[in-house]
Amino acid sequence: MPTIQANGINVNYSLEGPIDATMVTLSNSLLSNYTMWDAQMPVLTEKYRVLRYDTRGHGGTEVTQGPYSFELLTKDAYALHQSLGIEKTHFVGLSMGGMIGQLLAVRHPDLLLSVTLCDTTSKMPHPEIWDGRIEAAQSGGVEAVVEGTLERWFTPAIHENNPNEIERIATMIRGTKTAGFIANCQAIKAMDQTGILKEIRTPTMIIVGAEDPATTPDMSRIIHAEIVGSELAILPNASHLANVEQPDAFNDVLMAFLSKH
């Protein structure tokens, strides 16, 4: 897949869908790459031009020395669109991608047609949790966090009924470089964006799995309360990667929202 220079790094990206169509950008979670959005691509590319990219330190995008910050990751996202000549887009981010989406909507509202914030939060209530994950990765690499991540990301039902999908996601997690994981963990631990959410005027959809233990529905309700005019959808039988666990329900909500804006 192609890479392009943006904000001083090589960013791995993919562009699919009709060339002249309205743009949609998809931003990945921690410990993933842009293939986490595979289940959304068939429906999105029928109508939209879709940009997927790997966040700094993930997938095929360059790893730089940490710690990172969301100011840095947001500058990466904005610079990527500039480098590709994209003037307007719908932005969809999950977890870490949703954290980028919040700040992008504050810093660069002129870029955005809408923003969709999925299974995310504006502040981690227990940032000390990230110290344990960082220490585990420092001593045992990304492999040390695979099992716990999969438990948070999916309900027991999908673990039991779709082991092939769980193994696919596990392989994706293992493909994340340890240094990139740690640098992004440091950004998440330090993040506190609740106070700026009221500045967002971009049309906003918030989607969360009803059983998400990592970025809970209550965290999404806080974002919803702070962003004037935002919409909130809680998907049953879904945990943190709601777009993977309940793709049809997720796609229905996303496509209905995008079609309005």
Coordinates of C-alpha atoms in Angstrom, one line a residue:
M1 CA 0.0 0.0 0.0
P2 CA 1.2 3.6 -0.6
T3 CA 2.8 5.9 1.9
I4 CA 3.0 9.6 1.8
Q5 CA 5.0 12.2 3.8
A6 CA 2.8 14.1 6.3
N7 CA 3.9 16.0 9.3
G8 CA 7.5 14.7 8.9
I9 CA 6.6 11.0 8.8
N10 CA 5.7 8.3 6.2
V11 CA 2.0 7.5 6.6
N12 CA 0.6 4.3 5.3
Y13 CA -2.9 4.8 3.7
S14 CA -5.4 3.4 1.3
L15 CA -7.9 5.2 -1.0
E16 CA -10.9 3.3 -2.3
G17 CA -14.3 4.0 -3.8
P18 CA -15.5 6.3 -6.6
I19 CA -12.9 9.0 -7.3
D20 CA -15.3 11.9 -7.5
A21 CA -17.4 10.9 -4.5
T22 CA -17.6 12.6 -1.1
M23 CA -14.7 11.7 1.2
V24 CA -14.9 9.6 4.4
T25 CA -11.8 9.1 6.6
L26 CA -11.4 6.2 9.0
S27 CA -9.0 6.4 11.9
N28 CA -8.0 3.2 13.8
S29 CA -7.8 2.2 17.4
L30 CA -4.8 1.5 19.5
L31 CA -3.1 -1.8 18.7
S32 CA -4.7 -2.0 15.2
N33 CA -4.2 -0.9 11.7
Y34 CA -6.6 0.3 9.0
T35 CA -7.8 -3.2 8.2
M36 CA -9.9 -3.0 11.4
W37 CA -12.4 -1.2 9.1
D38 CA -12.8 -4.0 6.6
A39 CA -16.4 -4.7 7.5
Q40 CA -17.3 -1.1 6.7
M41 CA -15.7 -0.9 3.3
P42 CA -18.3 -2.7 1.1
V43 CA -21.1 -0.3 2.2
L44 CA -19.0 2.9 2.3
T45 CA -17.3 2.5 -1.1
E46 CA -20.7 2.1 -2.8
K47 CA -21.3 5.8 -2.2
Y48 CA -18.1 7.4 -0.8
R49 CA -14.4 7.8 -1.5
V50 CA -12.8 6.2 1.6
L51 CA -9.4 7.1 3.1
R52 CA -8.0 4.7 5.6
Y53 CA -4.7 5.3 7.3
D54 CA -2.5 3.9 10.1
T55 CA -1.9 6.2 13.0
R56 CA 1.7 7.0 13.9
G57 CA 3.4 4.0 15.4
H58 CA 0.9 1.5 14.0
G59 CA 0.7 -0.7 10.9
G60 CA 2.8 0.5 8.0
T61 CA 3.1 4.1 9.3
E62 CA 6.4 5.2 10.7
V63 CA 7.3 4.8 14.4
T64 CA 9.0 7.8 16.0
Q65 CA 10.3 8.3 19.5
G66 CA 7.7 8.8 22.1
P67 CA 5.8 9.9 24.1
Y68 CA 3.2 11.1 21.6
S69 CA 0.3 13.5 22.3
F70 CA -3.0 14.0 20.7
E71 CA -1.9 17.4 19.5
L72 CA 0.8 15.5 17.5
L73 CA -1.6 12.8 16.3
T74 CA -4.1 15.4 15.2
K75 CA -1.5 17.3 13.3
D76 CA -0.6 14.0 11.6
A77 CA -4.2 13.5 10.5
Y78 CA -4.6 17.1 9.2
A79 CA -1.3 17.0 7.4
L80 CA -2.2 13.7 5.7
H81 CA -5.4 15.3 4.2
Q82 CA -3.3 18.3 3.1
S83 CA -0.7 16.1 1.4
L84 CA -3.5 14.2 -0.4
G85 CA -5.2 17.4 -1.4
I86 CA -8.4 16.6 0.5
E87 CA -10.3 19.7 1.4
K88 CA -13.4 18.2 3.0
T89 CA -14.2 14.8 4.7
H90 CA -16.4 13.0 7.1
F91 CA -14.1 11.7 9.9
V92 CA -14.8 8.4 11.7
G93 CA -12.6 7.4 14.5
L94 CA -12.8 4.5 17.0
S95 CA -11.2 4.6 20.5
M96 CA -7.9 6.4 19.9
G97 CA -9.2 7.4 16.5
G98 CA -12.2 9.0 18.2
M99 CA -9.8 10.9 20.5
I100 CA -8.1 12.3 17.4
G101 CA -11.5 13.1 15.9
Q102 CA -12.5 15.2 18.9
L103 CA -9.4 17.4 18.7
L104 CA -9.6 17.6 14.9
A105 CA -13.1 19.0 15.2
V106 CA -11.8 21.7 17.5
R107 CA -8.6 22.5 15.7
H108 CA -9.7 22.1 12.1
P109 CA -13.5 22.3 11.8
D110 CA -13.2 23.6 8.2
L111 CA -11.9 20.2 7.1
L112 CA -14.9 18.3 8.5
L113 CA -18.3 17.6 7.0
S114 CA -19.1 15.6 10.1
V115 CA -17.3 13.6 12.9
T116 CA -18.3 10.2 14.2
L117 CA -16.8 9.2 17.6
C118 CA -16.9 5.5 18.2
D119 CA -16.2 3.6 21.5
T120 CA -14.1 6.4 22.8
T121 CA -13.7 8.9 25.7
S122 CA -12.6 12.4 26.3
K123 CA -10.6 11.5 29.4
M124 CA -9.4 8.2 31.0
P125 CA -10.9 8.1 34.5
H126 CA -8.0 5.8 35.8
P127 CA -4.9 6.9 33.9
E128 CA -2.7 4.7 36.2
I129 CA -4.1 1.6 34.4
W130 CA -1.9 2.6 31.5
D131 CA 1.3 2.3 33.6
G132 CA 0.7 -1.4 33.9
R133 CA 0.1 -1.9 30.2
I134 CA 3.3 0.1 29.4
E135 CA 5.3 -1.9 31.9
A136 CA 4.0 -5.1 30.5
A137 CA 4.9 -4.2 27.0
Q138 CA 8.4 -3.0 28.1
S139 CA 9.1 -6.4 29.6
G140 CA 7.2 -8.7 27.3
G141 CA 6.5 -6.8 24.1
V142 CA 3.0 -6.4 22.6
E143 CA 2.4 -10.2 23.1
A144 CA 2.1 -9.4 26.8
V145 CA -1.1 -7.4 26.2
V146 CA -2.8 -9.4 23.5
E147 CA -5.0 -11.6 25.8
G148 CA -6.2 -8.7 27.9
T149 CA -6.9 -6.6 24.9
L150 CA -9.1 -9.3 23.2
E151 CA -11.1 -9.7 26.4
R152 CA -11.9 -6.0 26.5
W153 CA -12.5 -5.6 22.8
F154 CA -15.1 -8.4 22.4
T155 CA -18.0 -10.0 24.3
P156 CA -17.8 -13.7 25.3
A157 CA -20.3 -14.5 22.6
I158 CA -18.0 -13.6 19.7
H159 CA -15.0 -15.3 21.4
E160 CA -17.1 -18.5 21.4
N161 CA -18.9 -18.2 18.1
N162 CA -16.4 -16.6 15.8
P163 CA -12.8 -17.7 16.8
N164 CA -11.5 -17.1 13.3
E165 CA -12.3 -13.4 13.6
I166 CA -10.7 -13.3 17.1
E167 CA -7.6 -14.8 15.7
R168 CA -7.6 -12.3 12.8
I169 CA -7.7 -9.4 15.2
A170 CA -5.1 -11.1 17.5
T171 CA -2.7 -11.2 14.4
M172 CA -3.4 -7.5 13.8
I173 CA -2.6 -6.6 17.4
R174 CA 0.7 -8.6 17.2
G175 CA 1.7 -6.6 14.2
T176 CA 1.9 -3.4 16.2
K177 CA 5.5 -2.4 17.1
T178 CA 6.1 -2.2 20.8
A179 CA 7.6 1.3 20.7
G180 CA 4.5 2.6 18.8
F181 CA 2.2 1.0 21.3
I182 CA 4.0 2.5 24.3
A183 CA 4.2 6.0 22.8
N184 CA 0.5 6.0 22.0
C185 CA -0.4 4.7 25.5
Q186 CA 1.5 7.7 26.9
A187 CA -0.7 10.0 24.8
I188 CA -3.9 8.3 26.0
K189 CA -2.9 8.3 29.6
A190 CA -2.3 12.1 29.5
M191 CA -5.3 13.0 27.5
D192 CA -8.0 15.3 28.9
Q193 CA -10.3 16.8 26.3
T194 CA -13.6 17.0 28.0
G195 CA -13.2 20.8 28.6
I196 CA -12.9 21.5 24.8
L197 CA -15.8 19.4 23.6
K198 CA -18.3 22.3 23.9
E199 CA -16.3 24.0 21.2
I200 CA -17.3 21.4 18.6
R201 CA -19.9 22.6 16.2
T202 CA -19.4 20.0 13.5
P203 CA -22.3 17.5 13.1
T204 CA -21.4 14.7 15.5
M205 CA -22.5 11.1 15.9
I206 CA -21.4 9.0 18.9
I207 CA -21.5 5.2 18.7
V208 CA -20.7 2.8 21.5
G209 CA -21.1 -0.8 22.3
A210 CA -23.5 -1.4 25.2
E211 CA -21.0 -3.8 26.8
D212 CA -17.8 -1.8 26.2
P213 CA -15.8 -2.0 29.4
A214 CA -12.9 0.1 28.1
T215 CA -14.7 3.2 26.9
T216 CA -18.1 2.7 28.5
P217 CA -21.5 4.0 27.4
D218 CA -21.3 6.5 30.3
M219 CA -18.2 8.0 28.8
S220 CA -20.0 8.4 25.5
R221 CA -22.9 10.0 27.3
I222 CA -20.5 12.6 28.7
I223 CA -19.3 13.4 25.2
H224 CA -22.9 13.5 24.0
A225 CA -23.9 16.0 26.8
E226 CA -21.0 18.3 26.0
I227 CA -21.3 18.5 22.2
V228 CA -24.4 20.5 21.2
G229 CA -26.7 18.7 18.8
S230 CA -24.7 15.5 18.8
E231 CA -26.4 12.1 18.4
L232 CA -25.8 9.0 20.4
A233 CA -26.3 5.3 19.4
I234 CA -25.7 2.5 21.8
L235 CA -25.3 -0.9 20.1
P236 CA -26.5 -4.0 21.9
N237 CA -24.3 -7.1 22.1
A238 CA -21.2 -5.2 21.3
S239 CA -18.0 -4.4 23.2
H240 CA -15.1 -2.1 22.3
L241 CA -14.7 -2.9 18.7
A242 CA -18.4 -2.5 17.9
N243 CA -17.7 -2.0 14.2
V244 CA -16.2 -5.5 14.1
E245 CA -18.6 -7.3 16.5
Q246 CA -21.8 -5.9 15.2
P247 CA -20.9 -4.6 11.7
D248 CA -24.5 -4.5 10.3
A249 CA -25.9 -2.5 13.1
F250 CA -22.8 -0.2 13.1
N251 CA -23.0 0.3 9.4
D252 CA -26.7 1.1 9.5
V253 CA -26.1 3.9 12.1
L254 CA -23.1 5.3 10.3
M255 CA -24.6 5.3 6.8
A256 CA -27.8 6.9 8.1
F257 CA -25.8 9.7 9.8
L258 CA -23.5 10.3 6.9
S259 CA -26.4 10.5 4.4
K260 CA -27.9 13.4 6.4
H261 CA -24.7 15.5 6.2

